[in-house]
């Protein structure tokens, strides 16, 4: 799964990745600050609307915004 975020720095990335690893301990997470969309990527969780909503809620609880990138939607 991929998500656009409003992360800006390594501190933002660290906070987001810590929250994701805590909420989804069996998934692998990465956040690319070098893309225009600051893409958060999760591997090992089902790619469906329910899990996307959980990821977005976790982002919001951490103080960030995000939106699910569906297939073929990146702006890199």
PDB file of C-alpha atoms in Angstrom:
ATOM      1  CA  UNK A   1       0.000   0.000   0.000  1.00  0.00           C
ATOM      2  CA  UNK A   2       1.165   3.536  -0.692  1.00  0.00           C
ATOM      3  CA  UNK A   3       0.055   6.802   0.856  1.00  0.00           C
ATOM      4  CA  UNK A   4       0.734  10.458   0.106  1.00  0.00           C
ATOM      5  CA  UNK A   5       1.775  12.248   3.302  1.00  0.00           C
ATOM      6  CA  UNK A   6       2.636  15.752   4.442  1.00  0.00           C
ATOM      7  CA  UNK A   7       5.893  14.647   6.118  1.00  0.00           C
ATOM      8  CA  UNK A   8       8.691  17.176   5.755  1.00  0.00           C
ATOM      9  CA  UNK A   9      11.800  15.912   7.559  1.00  0.00           C
ATOM     10  CA  UNK A  10      13.563  12.947   9.136  1.00  0.00           C
ATOM     11  CA  UNK A  11      11.827  13.701  12.434  1.00  0.00           C
ATOM     12  CA  UNK A  12       8.429  13.478  10.725  1.00  0.00           C
ATOM     13  CA  UNK A  13       9.477  10.256   9.045  1.00  0.00           C
ATOM     14  CA  UNK A  14      10.645   8.749  12.332  1.00  0.00           C
ATOM     15  CA  UNK A  15       7.390   9.603  14.108  1.00  0.00           C
ATOM     16  CA  UNK A  16       5.283   8.177  11.285  1.00  0.00           C
ATOM     17  CA  UNK A  17       7.323   4.985  10.940  1.00  0.00           C
ATOM     18  CA  UNK A  18       7.292   4.383  14.716  1.00  0.00           C
ATOM     19  CA  UNK A  19       3.504   4.771  14.785  1.00  0.00           C
ATOM     20  CA  UNK A  20       3.037   2.444  11.805  1.00  0.00           C
ATOM     21  CA  UNK A  21       5.335  -0.222  13.241  1.00  0.00           C
ATOM     22  CA  UNK A  22       3.468  -0.039  16.525  1.00  0.00           C
ATOM     23  CA  UNK A  23       0.024  -0.308  14.896  1.00  0.00           C
ATOM     24  CA  UNK A  24       1.019  -2.854  12.231  1.00  0.00           C
ATOM     25  CA  UNK A  25       3.925  -4.827  13.759  1.00  0.00           C
ATOM     26  CA  UNK A  26       3.971  -7.512  11.049  1.00  0.00           C
ATOM     27  CA  UNK A  27       4.269  -5.068   8.135  1.00  0.00           C
ATOM     28  CA  UNK A  28       7.388  -3.440   6.677  1.00  0.00           C
ATOM     29  CA  UNK A  29       7.257   0.356   6.329  1.00  0.00           C
ATOM     30  CA  UNK A  30       9.273   2.982   4.476  1.00  0.00           C
ATOM     31  CA  UNK A  31       8.779   6.679   3.817  1.00  0.00           C
ATOM     32  CA  UNK A  32      10.457   8.398   0.864  1.00  0.00           C
ATOM     33  CA  UNK A  33      10.947  12.101   1.584  1.00  0.00           C
ATOM     34  CA  UNK A  34      12.555  12.583  -1.845  1.00  0.00           C
ATOM     35  CA  UNK A  35       9.293  12.158  -3.768  1.00  0.00           C
ATOM     36  CA  UNK A  36       6.823  14.969  -4.370  1.00  0.00           C
ATOM     37  CA  UNK A  37       4.113  13.043  -2.502  1.00  0.00           C
ATOM     38  CA  UNK A  38       6.364  11.996   0.446  1.00  0.00           C
ATOM     39  CA  UNK A  39       5.236   8.421  -0.123  1.00  0.00           C
ATOM     40  CA  UNK A  40       4.678   6.101   2.817  1.00  0.00           C
ATOM     41  CA  UNK A  41       4.814   2.481   1.726  1.00  0.00           C
ATOM     42  CA  UNK A  42       3.589  -0.532   3.659  1.00  0.00           C
ATOM     43  CA  UNK A  43       4.282  -4.144   2.713  1.00  0.00           C
ATOM     44  CA  UNK A  44       2.602  -7.078   4.394  1.00  0.00           C
ATOM     45  CA  UNK A  45      -0.866  -5.659   5.033  1.00  0.00           C
ATOM     46  CA  UNK A  46      -3.951  -6.229   2.871  1.00  0.00           C
ATOM     47  CA  UNK A  47      -4.477  -3.543   0.244  1.00  0.00           C
ATOM     48  CA  UNK A  48      -8.098  -2.704   0.928  1.00  0.00           C
ATOM     49  CA  UNK A  49     -10.177   0.271   2.058  1.00  0.00           C
ATOM     50  CA  UNK A  50     -10.427  -0.948   5.665  1.00  0.00           C
ATOM     51  CA  UNK A  51      -6.658  -1.125   6.149  1.00  0.00           C
ATOM     52  CA  UNK A  52      -6.155   2.128   4.236  1.00  0.00           C
ATOM     53  CA  UNK A  53      -8.534   3.838   6.681  1.00  0.00           C
ATOM     54  CA  UNK A  54      -6.561   2.416   9.619  1.00  0.00           C
ATOM     55  CA  UNK A  55      -3.288   3.744   8.173  1.00  0.00           C
ATOM     56  CA  UNK A  56      -4.807   7.193   7.573  1.00  0.00           C
ATOM     57  CA  UNK A  57      -6.231   7.226  11.110  1.00  0.00           C
ATOM     58  CA  UNK A  58      -2.796   6.339  12.496  1.00  0.00           C
ATOM     59  CA  UNK A  59      -1.234   9.164  10.469  1.00  0.00           C
ATOM     60  CA  UNK A  60      -3.825  11.612  11.830  1.00  0.00           C
ATOM     61  CA  UNK A  61      -3.308  10.417  15.410  1.00  0.00           C
ATOM     62  CA  UNK A  62       0.411  11.097  14.905  1.00  0.00           C
ATOM     63  CA  UNK A  63      -0.324  14.645  13.678  1.00  0.00           C
ATOM     64  CA  UNK A  64       0.011  14.130   9.936  1.00  0.00           C
ATOM     65  CA  UNK A  65      -2.232  13.934   6.902  1.00  0.00           C
ATOM     66  CA  UNK A  66      -2.307  11.190   4.328  1.00  0.00           C
ATOM     67  CA  UNK A  67      -4.271   9.738   1.475  1.00  0.00           C
ATOM     68  CA  UNK A  68      -4.247   6.298  -0.095  1.00  0.00           C
ATOM     69  CA  UNK A  69      -2.573   6.101  -3.494  1.00  0.00           C
ATOM     70  CA  UNK A  70      -4.449   3.588  -5.601  1.00  0.00           C
ATOM     71  CA  UNK A  71      -2.780   1.770  -8.489  1.00  0.00           C
ATOM     72  CA  UNK A  72      -1.152   4.165 -10.999  1.00  0.00           C
ATOM     73  CA  UNK A  73      -1.832   7.380  -9.070  1.00  0.00           C
ATOM     74  CA  UNK A  74       1.670   8.626  -8.053  1.00  0.00           C
ATOM     75  CA  UNK A  75       2.916  12.060  -9.127  1.00  0.00           C
ATOM     76  CA  UNK A  76       6.678  11.357  -9.149  1.00  0.00           C
TER      77      UNK A  76
END
